[in-house]
Amino acid sequence: MREPGGWWRRKSTPAKVETYTRWSFHFFAVTEVAAVGVPLFGAMPGWLAALLLVMLVGHAGTCAVVASRALDWTRGSREQPVPMLWTLGTVTAVVAVAAVAITEHGPGGEDVETAAGGIFAVVLIFGAGVIALGVRDRRRVFALVGGFAAGAGVIAFPLGLPGAATLATMVAVLLGAGFLAFTSVFSVWLLNAVYELDEARETRARLAVAEERLRFGRDLHDVMGRNLAVIALKSELAVQLARRGREEAVDQMTEVQRIASETQREVRDVVRGYREADLGVELTGARGVLTAAGIDCEVTGDPGGLPAEVQSALGWVVREATTNVLRHGDARRCTVAVDREEDRVVLTVENDGALRSSGTGGSGLAGLRERLAAVAGTLEAGPTGEGAFRLVARVPVGAAGGVA
């Protein structure tokens, strides 16, 4: 059974920011209706209030749809919603004209004028702010806000609104639409920046893996290249000597055999150095990498005195756990603890970011279980009840310091 709110914790940081941005603009639509739509029923006849409310709900719904499609376009999953932008502009103009017409030619009364005037200004402000989501050029955003402010005067003054009131409405629309348009542009910039930072973090992790592969390749090349060249030359010399019936061919082949055996030993040393990991070094490296990534990392416990095979296995656990925190999680804090018990050592890595993957049986963790099984160790990994992710490795150690 999934815990409440698990869907939110399983999201990555960019996905959370995108979800928050989308629902913020949907909430703007609700705010628009609640702010100026509900008070209509106490200010004018019921049929007229219902008509204006329907028009206002239609405008707010159009704003929500345009905001969603504009954000899709920003993320590259949809073409620019130009027809919807024009539709929103048209709906905004229709509702604004209807509100001004009711103010000047509808039922008299100060309440009616105030309610209809509020609708007039609000639909222009929200219309301009939402349309700004679908515009990428800043100059066009400025022209959009200025055009809506000027349009407020063009609509209001010919329909009988006094000059002073018209000017005040234009200023209010200019300021409100400008603020909401700035909010839209900033939201898009922030969303793109968060996605770019997440891609940069994943790229850094891939580069670290590639660098390690290059190092391993260089080591193998240094060992194998020289020795294989010598083997090839001595083998060729032995062939020539054998064809001539010279006894030195045996000596050359004996030397080839010696060099081949030495090469095997050197390759094993290189692979062993790559596969083995010093636990103390890995703990220090993990703390440095996580701190550089903006994650508060705390390391406790003393890894000294453990057998080499135990340190190697636990060192790989630290490597894999650090990689998971960087690539698959959304952590702000991580703790690594090495605890000694009577007959075993326990390594615990816990972070406050739930893994993006839904399971804990990935190839990385499977490889860790195989390494720990070689030293009779066990591995447990999974989310905790507090929205964190915990990885626990246990390896038995004998009283004399060896593997039990």
mmCIF file of C-alpha atoms in Angstrom:
data_model
loop_
_atom_site.group_PDB
_atom_site.id
_atom_site.type_symbol
_atom_site.label_atom_id
_atom_site.label_comp_id
_atom_site.label_asym_id
_atom_site.label_seq_id
_atom_site.Cartn_x
_atom_site.Cartn_y
_atom_site.Cartn_z
ATOM 1 C CA MET A 1 0.000 0.000 0.000
ATOM 2 C CA ARG A 2 1.409 3.337 -1.020
ATOM 3 C CA GLU A 3 1.875 5.910 1.673
ATOM 4 C CA PRO A 4 0.036 9.256 1.343
ATOM 5 C CA GLY A 5 2.037 11.825 -0.591
ATOM 6 C CA GLY A 6 4.358 9.191 -2.031
ATOM 7 C CA TRP A 7 3.693 10.345 -5.585
ATOM 8 C CA TRP A 8 5.125 13.758 -4.681
ATOM 9 C CA ARG A 9 8.254 12.391 -2.990
ATOM 10 C CA ARG A 10 8.936 10.110 -5.952
ATOM 11 C CA LYS A 11 9.121 13.108 -8.265
ATOM 12 C CA SER A 12 12.458 14.649 -9.138
ATOM 13 C CA THR A 13 13.147 18.284 -8.270
ATOM 14 C CA PRO A 14 12.437 19.528 -11.839
ATOM 15 C CA ALA A 15 9.184 17.551 -11.916
ATOM 16 C CA LYS A 16 8.159 19.063 -8.583
ATOM 17 C CA VAL A 17 8.891 22.591 -9.828
ATOM 18 C CA GLU A 18 6.950 21.939 -13.025
ATOM 19 C CA THR A 19 3.960 20.558 -11.123
ATOM 20 C CA TYR A 20 4.028 23.509 -8.725
ATOM 21 C CA THR A 21 4.180 25.979 -11.634
ATOM 22 C CA ARG A 22 1.283 24.371 -13.478
ATOM 23 C CA TRP A 23 -0.984 24.267 -10.457
ATOM 24 C CA SER A 24 -0.062 27.834 -9.537
ATOM 25 C CA PHE A 25 -1.481 29.073 -12.834
ATOM 26 C CA HIS A 26 -4.524 26.842 -12.413
ATOM 27 C CA PHE A 27 -4.981 28.374 -8.985
ATOM 28 C CA PHE A 28 -4.870 31.819 -10.637
ATOM 29 C CA ALA A 29 -7.972 30.802 -12.599
ATOM 30 C CA VAL A 30 -9.744 29.829 -9.372
ATOM 31 C CA THR A 31 -8.642 33.104 -7.775
ATOM 32 C CA GLU A 32 -10.038 35.071 -10.696
ATOM 33 C CA VAL A 33 -13.483 33.528 -10.284
ATOM 34 C CA ALA A 34 -13.490 33.759 -6.494
ATOM 35 C CA ALA A 35 -12.267 37.373 -6.361
ATOM 36 C CA VAL A 36 -14.707 39.049 -8.742
ATOM 37 C CA GLY A 37 -17.234 36.350 -9.687
ATOM 38 C CA VAL A 38 -18.752 35.436 -6.346
ATOM 39 C CA PRO A 39 -19.501 39.065 -5.264
ATOM 40 C CA LEU A 40 -21.663 39.547 -8.385
ATOM 41 C CA PHE A 41 -24.738 37.962 -6.803
ATOM 42 C CA GLY A 42 -24.948 40.583 -4.108
ATOM 43 C CA ALA A 43 -24.461 43.537 -6.421
ATOM 44 C CA MET A 44 -26.875 43.009 -9.355
ATOM 45 C CA PRO A 45 -29.909 41.016 -10.444
ATOM 46 C CA GLY A 46 -29.497 37.265 -10.380
ATOM 47 C CA TRP A 47 -29.853 36.669 -14.120
ATOM 48 C CA LEU A 48 -27.236 39.299 -14.928
ATOM 49 C CA ALA A 49 -24.862 38.023 -12.235
ATOM 50 C CA ALA A 50 -25.237 34.479 -13.584
ATOM 51 C CA LEU A 51 -24.486 35.659 -17.126
ATOM 52 C CA LEU A 52 -21.337 37.492 -16.066
ATOM 53 C CA LEU A 53 -20.244 34.547 -13.897
ATOM 54 C CA VAL A 54 -20.577 32.142 -16.823
ATOM 55 C CA MET A 55 -18.489 34.454 -18.989
ATOM 56 C CA LEU A 56 -15.911 34.817 -16.212
ATOM 57 C CA VAL A 57 -15.693 31.047 -15.676
ATOM 58 C CA GLY A 58 -15.202 30.585 -19.409
ATOM 59 C CA HIS A 59 -12.388 33.136 -19.375
ATOM 60 C CA ALA A 60 -10.729 31.516 -16.342
ATOM 61 C CA GLY A 61 -11.001 28.045 -17.906
ATOM 62 C CA THR A 62 -9.450 29.324 -21.135
ATOM 63 C CA CYS A 63 -6.605 30.842 -19.105
ATOM 64 C CA ALA A 64 -5.949 27.482 -17.405
ATOM 65 C CA VAL A 65 -5.873 25.600 -20.722
ATOM 66 C CA VAL A 66 -3.589 28.179 -22.341
ATOM 67 C CA ALA A 67 -1.234 28.115 -19.337
ATOM 68 C CA SER A 68 -0.955 24.328 -19.492
ATOM 69 C CA ARG A 69 -0.285 24.254 -23.235
ATOM 70 C CA ALA A 70 2.158 27.158 -23.035
ATOM 71 C CA LEU A 71 4.165 25.281 -20.381
ATOM 72 C CA ASP A 72 4.134 22.192 -22.615
ATOM 73 C CA TRP A 73 5.537 24.348 -25.398
ATOM 74 C CA THR A 74 8.190 25.706 -23.042
ATOM 75 C CA ARG A 75 9.304 22.139 -22.246
ATOM 76 C CA GLY A 76 9.384 21.237 -25.954
ATOM 77 C CA SER A 77 6.546 18.676 -25.886
ATOM 78 C CA ARG A 78 4.101 20.772 -27.938
ATOM 79 C CA GLU A 79 4.144 23.422 -30.647
ATOM 80 C CA GLN A 80 3.529 27.039 -29.686
ATOM 81 C CA PRO A 81 -0.240 27.323 -28.998
ATOM 82 C CA VAL A 82 -0.794 30.365 -31.218
ATOM 83 C CA PRO A 83 -4.503 29.634 -31.916
ATOM 84 C CA MET A 84 -5.202 29.274 -28.197
ATOM 85 C CA LEU A 85 -3.393 32.558 -27.486
ATOM 86 C CA TRP A 86 -5.622 34.348 -29.996
ATOM 87 C CA THR A 87 -8.670 32.606 -28.536
ATOM 88 C CA LEU A 88 -7.785 33.838 -25.055
ATOM 89 C CA GLY A 89 -7.274 37.351 -26.373
ATOM 90 C CA THR A 90 -10.671 37.267 -28.064
ATOM 91 C CA VAL A 91 -12.443 35.903 -24.984
ATOM 92 C CA THR A 92 -10.750 38.553 -22.841
ATOM 93 C CA ALA A 93 -11.929 41.327 -25.155
ATOM 94 C CA VAL A 94 -15.506 39.994 -25.228
ATOM 95 C CA VAL A 95 -15.767 39.741 -21.431
ATOM 96 C CA ALA A 96 -14.175 43.183 -20.976
ATOM 97 C CA VAL A 97 -16.591 44.833 -23.445
ATOM 98 C CA ALA A 98 -19.563 43.148 -21.774
ATOM 99 C CA ALA A 99 -18.430 44.346 -18.331
ATOM 100 C CA VAL A 100 -18.028 47.974 -19.481
ATOM 101 C CA ALA A 101 -21.361 47.865 -21.315
ATOM 102 C CA ILE A 102 -23.104 46.706 -18.147
ATOM 103 C CA THR A 103 -21.342 49.438 -16.156
ATOM 104 C CA GLU A 104 -22.583 52.209 -18.454
ATOM 105 C CA HIS A 105 -25.853 50.894 -19.846
ATOM 106 C CA GLY A 106 -26.999 48.231 -17.398
ATOM 107 C CA PRO A 107 -28.903 48.530 -14.121
ATOM 108 C CA GLY A 108 -27.855 51.568 -12.168
ATOM 109 C CA GLY A 109 -26.201 51.520 -8.825
ATOM 110 C CA GLU A 110 -22.747 51.857 -7.370
ATOM 111 C CA ASP A 111 -22.523 48.146 -6.564
ATOM 112 C CA VAL A 112 -23.159 47.199 -10.184
ATOM 113 C CA GLU A 113 -20.495 49.602 -11.447
ATOM 114 C CA THR A 114 -17.954 48.363 -8.913
ATOM 115 C CA ALA A 115 -18.556 44.670 -9.641
ATOM 116 C CA ALA A 116 -18.552 45.066 -13.426
ATOM 117 C CA GLY A 117 -15.524 47.368 -13.282
ATOM 118 C CA GLY A 118 -13.655 44.764 -11.274
ATOM 119 C CA ILE A 119 -14.375 42.124 -13.886
ATOM 120 C CA PHE A 120 -13.202 44.491 -16.632
ATOM 121 C CA ALA A 121 -9.810 45.080 -15.000
ATOM 122 C CA VAL A 122 -9.245 41.522 -13.755
ATOM 123 C CA VAL A 123 -9.889 39.757 -17.070
ATOM 124 C CA LEU A 124 -7.474 42.115 -18.827
ATOM 125 C CA ILE A 125 -4.798 41.569 -16.176
ATOM 126 C CA PHE A 126 -5.092 37.781 -16.084
ATOM 127 C CA GLY A 127 -5.444 37.570 -19.863
ATOM 128 C CA ALA A 128 -2.214 39.476 -20.460
ATOM 129 C CA GLY A 129 -0.332 37.549 -17.767
ATOM 130 C CA VAL A 130 -1.296 34.131 -19.122
ATOM 131 C CA ILE A 131 -0.663 35.055 -22.761
ATOM 132 C CA ALA A 132 2.862 36.099 -21.708
ATOM 133 C CA LEU A 133 3.537 32.407 -20.966
ATOM 134 C CA GLY A 134 3.261 31.653 -24.669
ATOM 135 C CA VAL A 135 5.547 34.497 -25.781
ATOM 136 C CA ARG A 136 9.317 34.083 -25.687
ATOM 137 C CA ASP A 137 10.609 37.498 -26.814
ATOM 138 C CA ARG A 138 10.793 40.079 -24.006
ATOM 139 C CA ARG A 139 9.972 42.950 -26.344
ATOM 140 C CA ARG A 140 6.783 41.181 -27.318
ATOM 141 C CA VAL A 141 5.916 40.742 -23.656
ATOM 142 C CA PHE A 142 6.368 44.496 -23.091
ATOM 143 C CA ALA A 143 4.272 45.216 -26.183
ATOM 144 C CA LEU A 144 1.626 42.758 -24.938
ATOM 145 C CA VAL A 145 1.307 44.450 -21.549
ATOM 146 C CA GLY A 146 1.277 47.925 -23.081
ATOM 147 C CA GLY A 147 -1.263 46.820 -25.669
ATOM 148 C CA PHE A 148 -3.652 45.482 -23.034
ATOM 149 C CA ALA A 149 -3.325 48.697 -21.014
ATOM 150 C CA ALA A 150 -4.026 50.780 -24.111
ATOM 151 C CA GLY A 151 -6.865 48.444 -25.043
ATOM 152 C CA ALA A 152 -8.465 49.124 -21.671
ATOM 153 C CA GLY A 153 -8.737 52.792 -22.634
ATOM 154 C CA VAL A 154 -9.859 52.026 -26.161
ATOM 155 C CA ILE A 155 -12.686 49.857 -24.841
ATOM 156 C CA ALA A 156 -13.728 51.898 -21.823
ATOM 157 C CA PHE A 157 -13.677 55.505 -23.054
ATOM 158 C CA PRO A 158 -15.889 55.115 -26.156
ATOM 159 C CA LEU A 159 -18.471 53.242 -24.085
ATOM 160 C CA GLY A 160 -18.952 56.229 -21.781
ATOM 161 C CA LEU A 161 -16.465 55.735 -18.946
ATOM 162 C CA PRO A 162 -15.184 59.138 -17.698
ATOM 163 C CA GLY A 163 -11.675 60.185 -18.675
ATOM 164 C CA ALA A 164 -10.243 60.057 -15.144
ATOM 165 C CA ALA A 165 -11.707 56.615 -14.520
ATOM 166 C CA THR A 166 -10.434 55.437 -17.894
ATOM 167 C CA LEU A 167 -6.896 56.620 -17.098
ATOM 168 C CA ALA A 168 -6.987 55.007 -13.660
ATOM 169 C CA THR A 169 -8.150 51.742 -15.227
ATOM 170 C CA MET A 170 -5.345 51.857 -17.785
ATOM 171 C CA VAL A 171 -2.738 52.354 -15.055
ATOM 172 C CA ALA A 172 -4.214 49.534 -12.972
ATOM 173 C CA VAL A 173 -4.200 47.180 -15.966
ATOM 174 C CA LEU A 174 -0.633 48.199 -16.838
ATOM 175 C CA LEU A 175 0.667 47.511 -13.331
ATOM 176 C CA GLY A 176 -1.344 44.323 -12.739
ATOM 177 C CA ALA A 177 -0.682 42.835 -16.168
ATOM 178 C CA GLY A 178 2.999 43.799 -15.925
ATOM 179 C CA PHE A 179 3.362 42.055 -12.576
ATOM 180 C CA LEU A 180 1.579 38.908 -13.741
ATOM 181 C CA ALA A 181 3.546 38.852 -17.023
ATOM 182 C CA PHE A 182 6.793 39.177 -15.051
ATOM 183 C CA THR A 183 5.653 36.274 -12.869
ATOM 184 C CA SER A 184 4.989 34.172 -15.970
ATOM 185 C CA VAL A 185 8.353 34.949 -17.554
ATOM 186 C CA PHE A 186 10.204 34.317 -14.291
ATOM 187 C CA SER A 187 8.369 31.011 -13.763
ATOM 188 C CA VAL A 188 9.409 29.801 -17.213
ATOM 189 C CA TRP A 189 13.007 30.878 -16.617
ATOM 190 C CA LEU A 190 13.114 29.133 -13.239
ATOM 191 C CA LEU A 191 11.627 25.933 -14.652
ATOM 192 C CA ASN A 192 14.157 25.820 -17.493
ATOM 193 C CA ALA A 193 17.024 26.575 -15.094
ATOM 194 C CA VAL A 194 16.039 23.725 -12.776
ATOM 195 C CA TYR A 195 15.898 21.253 -15.669
ATOM 196 C CA GLU A 196 19.284 22.446 -16.956
ATOM 197 C CA LEU A 197 20.843 22.039 -13.512
ATOM 198 C CA ASP A 198 19.443 18.527 -13.236
ATOM 199 C CA GLU A 199 20.842 17.635 -16.659
ATOM 200 C CA ALA A 200 24.212 19.099 -15.648
ATOM 201 C CA ARG A 201 24.263 16.937 -12.512
ATOM 202 C CA GLU A 202 23.529 13.803 -14.515
ATOM 203 C CA THR A 203 26.183 14.787 -17.052
ATOM 204 C CA ARG A 204 28.724 15.209 -14.261
ATOM 205 C CA ALA A 205 27.932 11.724 -12.968
ATOM 206 C CA ARG A 206 28.330 10.238 -16.453
ATOM 207 C CA LEU A 207 31.641 12.075 -16.903
ATOM 208 C CA ALA A 208 32.903 10.659 -13.617
ATOM 209 C CA VAL A 209 32.105 7.132 -14.824
ATOM 210 C CA ALA A 210 33.729 7.830 -18.199
ATOM 211 C CA GLU A 211 36.850 9.198 -16.505
ATOM 212 C CA GLU A 212 37.175 6.046 -14.419
ATOM 213 C CA ARG A 213 36.842 3.911 -17.539
ATOM 214 C CA LEU A 214 39.530 5.949 -19.282
ATOM 215 C CA ARG A 215 41.838 5.520 -16.305
ATOM 216 C CA PHE A 216 41.311 1.783 -16.350
ATOM 217 C CA GLY A 217 41.890 1.722 -20.111
ATOM 218 C CA ARG A 218 45.139 3.705 -19.767
ATOM 219 C CA ASP A 219 46.397 1.326 -17.090
ATOM 220 C CA LEU A 220 45.657 -1.706 -19.232
ATOM 221 C CA HIS A 221 47.263 -0.072 -22.250
ATOM 222 C CA ASP A 222 50.421 0.717 -20.318
ATOM 223 C CA VAL A 223 50.686 -2.851 -19.071
ATOM 224 C CA MET A 224 49.596 -4.753 -22.169
ATOM 225 C CA GLY A 225 51.004 -2.552 -24.924
ATOM 226 C CA ARG A 226 54.690 -2.837 -24.044
ATOM 227 C CA ASN A 227 54.600 -6.515 -23.100
ATOM 228 C CA LEU A 228 52.618 -7.586 -26.161
ATOM 229 C CA ALA A 229 55.050 -5.730 -28.396
ATOM 230 C CA VAL A 230 57.974 -7.568 -26.800
ATOM 231 C CA ILE A 231 56.131 -10.897 -27.107
ATOM 232 C CA ALA A 232 55.473 -10.258 -30.804
ATOM 233 C CA LEU A 233 59.122 -9.415 -31.511
ATOM 234 C CA LYS A 234 60.517 -12.374 -29.580
ATOM 235 C CA SER A 235 57.990 -14.747 -31.177
ATOM 236 C CA GLU A 236 59.035 -13.557 -34.630
ATOM 237 C CA LEU A 237 62.692 -13.993 -33.697
ATOM 238 C CA ALA A 238 61.985 -17.486 -32.387
ATOM 239 C CA VAL A 239 60.278 -18.408 -35.677
ATOM 240 C CA GLN A 240 63.280 -17.228 -37.683
ATOM 241 C CA LEU A 241 65.688 -19.116 -35.427
ATOM 242 C CA ALA A 242 63.599 -22.281 -35.579
ATOM 243 C CA ARG A 243 63.584 -22.206 -39.379
ATOM 244 C CA ARG A 244 67.368 -22.078 -39.300
ATOM 245 C CA GLY A 245 67.524 -24.916 -36.824
ATOM 246 C CA ARG A 246 69.071 -22.760 -34.102
ATOM 247 C CA GLU A 247 68.731 -23.879 -30.482
ATOM 248 C CA GLU A 248 68.333 -20.254 -29.350
ATOM 249 C CA ALA A 249 64.696 -20.464 -30.497
ATOM 250 C CA VAL A 250 63.902 -22.418 -27.327
ATOM 251 C CA ASP A 251 65.428 -19.670 -25.184
ATOM 252 C CA GLN A 252 63.373 -17.026 -26.985
ATOM 253 C CA MET A 253 60.133 -18.942 -26.480
ATOM 254 C CA THR A 254 61.010 -19.462 -22.834
ATOM 255 C CA GLU A 255 61.392 -15.694 -22.547
ATOM 256 C CA VAL A 256 58.030 -15.234 -24.286
ATOM 257 C CA GLN A 257 56.456 -17.586 -21.747
ATOM 258 C CA ARG A 258 57.998 -15.617 -18.880
ATOM 259 C CA ILE A 259 56.805 -12.280 -20.257
ATOM 260 C CA ALA A 260 53.281 -13.684 -20.806
ATOM 261 C CA SER A 261 53.133 -14.924 -17.207
ATOM 262 C CA GLU A 262 54.364 -11.557 -15.968
ATOM 263 C CA THR A 263 51.766 -9.805 -18.084
ATOM 264 C CA GLN A 264 49.019 -11.929 -16.562
ATOM 265 C CA ARG A 265 50.200 -10.996 -13.088
ATOM 266 C CA GLU A 266 50.335 -7.276 -13.939
ATOM 267 C CA VAL A 267 46.850 -7.378 -15.458
ATOM 268 C CA ARG A 268 45.523 -9.061 -12.313
ATOM 269 C CA ASP A 269 47.144 -6.323 -10.238
ATOM 270 C CA VAL A 270 45.500 -3.639 -12.369
ATOM 271 C CA VAL A 271 42.084 -5.282 -12.151
ATOM 272 C CA ARG A 272 42.499 -5.878 -8.426
ATOM 273 C CA GLY A 273 43.377 -2.228 -7.906
ATOM 274 C CA TYR A 274 40.300 -1.238 -9.878
ATOM 275 C CA ARG A 275 37.954 -3.639 -8.100
ATOM 276 C CA GLU A 276 39.283 -3.084 -4.588
ATOM 277 C CA ALA A 277 38.333 0.101 -2.763
ATOM 278 C CA ASP A 278 39.703 1.534 0.457
ATOM 279 C CA LEU A 279 36.763 2.320 2.734
ATOM 280 C CA GLY A 280 38.373 5.384 4.328
ATOM 281 C CA VAL A 281 39.232 6.876 0.938
ATOM 282 C CA GLU A 282 35.728 6.178 -0.374
ATOM 283 C CA LEU A 283 34.120 7.825 2.663
ATOM 284 C CA THR A 284 36.236 10.944 2.204
ATOM 285 C CA GLY A 285 35.502 11.026 -1.521
ATOM 286 C CA ALA A 286 31.775 10.567 -0.983
ATOM 287 C CA ARG A 287 31.642 13.447 1.458
ATOM 288 C CA GLY A 288 33.536 15.685 -0.960
ATOM 289 C CA VAL A 289 31.390 14.798 -3.965
ATOM 290 C CA LEU A 290 28.084 15.202 -2.113
ATOM 291 C CA THR A 291 29.163 18.485 -0.530
ATOM 292 C CA ALA A 292 30.159 19.816 -3.950
ATOM 293 C CA ALA A 293 26.682 18.872 -5.215
ATOM 294 C CA GLY A 294 25.068 20.974 -2.469
ATOM 295 C CA ILE A 295 24.140 18.007 -0.254
ATOM 296 C CA ASP A 296 24.996 18.190 3.435
ATOM 297 C CA CYS A 297 26.954 14.987 4.131
ATOM 298 C CA GLU A 298 27.878 13.691 7.587
ATOM 299 C CA VAL A 299 30.246 10.732 8.001
ATOM 300 C CA THR A 300 30.603 8.969 11.354
ATOM 301 C CA GLY A 301 32.538 5.932 12.501
ATOM 302 C CA ASP A 302 36.107 4.653 12.103
ATOM 303 C CA PRO A 303 36.786 2.287 9.158
ATOM 304 C CA GLY A 304 40.308 1.496 10.298
ATOM 305 C CA GLY A 305 41.372 -2.015 11.236
ATOM 306 C CA LEU A 306 38.979 -3.852 8.945
ATOM 307 C CA PRO A 307 40.239 -6.639 6.667
ATOM 308 C CA ALA A 308 41.081 -5.613 3.111
ATOM 309 C CA GLU A 309 38.296 -7.676 1.552
ATOM 310 C CA VAL A 310 35.712 -6.144 3.907
ATOM 311 C CA GLN A 311 36.937 -2.610 3.184
ATOM 312 C CA SER A 312 36.810 -3.328 -0.551
ATOM 313 C CA ALA A 313 33.226 -4.611 -0.414
ATOM 314 C CA LEU A 314 32.005 -1.755 1.783
ATOM 315 C CA GLY A 315 33.918 0.769 -0.304
ATOM 316 C CA TRP A 316 31.926 -0.315 -3.335
ATOM 317 C CA VAL A 317 28.747 0.076 -1.308
ATOM 318 C CA VAL A 318 29.714 3.683 -0.573
ATOM 319 C CA ARG A 319 30.456 4.289 -4.274
ATOM 320 C CA GLU A 320 27.128 2.912 -5.452
ATOM 321 C CA ALA A 321 25.151 4.687 -2.715
ATOM 322 C CA THR A 322 26.804 8.012 -3.564
ATOM 323 C CA THR A 323 26.012 7.526 -7.247
ATOM 324 C CA ASN A 324 22.371 6.775 -6.411
ATOM 325 C CA VAL A 325 22.069 9.907 -4.286
ATOM 326 C CA LEU A 326 23.513 12.062 -7.077
ATOM 327 C CA ARG A 327 21.700 10.555 -10.038
ATOM 328 C CA HIS A 328 18.430 9.083 -8.782
ATOM 329 C CA GLY A 329 17.480 11.048 -5.680
ATOM 330 C CA ASP A 330 16.478 14.512 -4.602
ATOM 331 C CA ALA A 331 18.417 14.769 -1.371
ATOM 332 C CA ARG A 332 19.417 17.750 0.728
ATOM 333 C CA ARG A 333 21.100 15.760 3.484
ATOM 334 C CA CYS A 334 22.942 12.444 3.615
ATOM 335 C CA THR A 335 24.472 10.516 6.524
ATOM 336 C CA VAL A 336 27.018 7.704 6.303
ATOM 337 C CA ALA A 337 27.735 5.685 9.449
ATOM 338 C CA VAL A 338 30.192 2.848 10.077
ATOM 339 C CA ASP A 339 29.296 0.938 13.250
ATOM 340 C CA ARG A 340 31.131 -1.960 14.886
ATOM 341 C CA GLU A 341 29.102 -4.658 16.558
ATOM 342 C CA GLU A 342 30.333 -7.774 18.318
ATOM 343 C CA ASP A 343 30.933 -9.917 15.278
ATOM 344 C CA ARG A 344 30.120 -7.679 12.318
ATOM 345 C CA VAL A 345 30.466 -4.205 10.835
ATOM 346 C CA VAL A 346 27.388 -2.257 9.697
ATOM 347 C CA LEU A 347 27.492 0.470 7.050
ATOM 348 C CA THR A 348 24.385 2.701 6.851
ATOM 349 C CA VAL A 349 23.799 5.311 4.140
ATOM 350 C CA GLU A 350 20.616 7.355 4.491
ATOM 351 C CA ASN A 351 19.397 10.402 2.566
ATOM 352 C CA ASP A 352 16.211 12.448 2.725
ATOM 353 C CA GLY A 353 15.443 12.164 -0.997
ATOM 354 C CA ALA A 354 13.341 9.241 -2.184
ATOM 355 C CA LEU A 355 14.756 7.448 -5.214
ATOM 356 C CA ARG A 356 13.134 8.249 -8.561
ATOM 357 C CA SER A 357 13.104 4.594 -9.540
ATOM 358 C CA SER A 358 10.196 2.645 -8.184
ATOM 359 C CA GLY A 359 12.181 -0.389 -7.085
ATOM 360 C CA THR A 360 15.353 -1.276 -5.286
ATOM 361 C CA GLY A 361 16.488 -4.176 -7.416
ATOM 362 C CA GLY A 362 18.546 -2.340 -10.015
ATOM 363 C CA SER A 363 21.736 -3.733 -11.526
ATOM 364 C CA GLY A 364 23.890 -1.559 -9.257
ATOM 365 C CA LEU A 365 22.354 -2.917 -6.060
ATOM 366 C CA ALA A 366 22.393 -6.446 -7.467
ATOM 367 C CA GLY A 367 26.122 -6.103 -8.075
ATOM 368 C CA LEU A 368 26.613 -4.897 -4.512
ATOM 369 C CA ARG A 369 24.766 -7.918 -3.163
ATOM 370 C CA GLU A 370 27.085 -10.175 -5.153
ATOM 371 C CA ARG A 371 30.174 -8.419 -3.770
ATOM 372 C CA LEU A 372 28.855 -8.629 -0.213
ATOM 373 C CA ALA A 373 27.886 -12.263 -0.665
ATOM 374 C CA ALA A 374 31.563 -13.006 -1.364
ATOM 375 C CA VAL A 375 32.347 -11.924 2.220
ATOM 376 C CA ALA A 376 29.143 -13.414 3.700
ATOM 377 C CA GLY A 377 27.538 -9.968 3.883
ATOM 378 C CA THR A 378 23.983 -8.799 3.317
ATOM 379 C CA LEU A 379 22.419 -5.666 1.836
ATOM 380 C CA GLU A 380 19.095 -3.992 2.592
ATOM 381 C CA ALA A 381 17.875 -0.984 0.614
ATOM 382 C CA GLY A 382 14.554 0.801 0.415
ATOM 383 C CA PRO A 383 12.497 3.824 1.449
ATOM 384 C CA THR A 384 11.752 4.463 5.082
ATOM 385 C CA GLY A 385 8.485 5.591 6.566
ATOM 386 C CA GLU A 386 9.728 9.168 6.856
ATOM 387 C CA GLY A 387 10.249 9.829 3.159
ATOM 388 C CA ALA A 388 13.965 8.946 3.255
ATOM 389 C CA PHE A 389 15.960 6.208 1.542
ATOM 390 C CA ARG A 390 18.210 3.927 3.593
ATOM 391 C CA LEU A 391 20.855 1.443 2.518
ATOM 392 C CA VAL A 392 22.313 -0.924 5.124
ATOM 393 C CA ALA A 393 25.220 -3.320 4.504
ATOM 394 C CA ARG A 394 26.261 -5.876 7.143
ATOM 395 C CA VAL A 395 29.451 -7.923 6.954
ATOM 396 C CA PRO A 396 30.474 -10.443 9.638
ATOM 397 C CA VAL A 397 34.003 -10.005 10.999
ATOM 398 C CA GLY A 398 35.753 -12.525 13.234
ATOM 399 C CA ALA A 399 37.259 -11.647 16.592
ATOM 400 C CA ALA A 400 40.736 -11.791 15.143
ATOM 401 C CA GLY A 401 39.923 -9.226 12.520
ATOM 402 C CA GLY A 402 39.332 -11.606 9.643
ATOM 403 C CA VAL A 403 36.147 -12.453 7.804
ATOM 404 C CA ALA A 404 34.005 -14.840 9.801
#
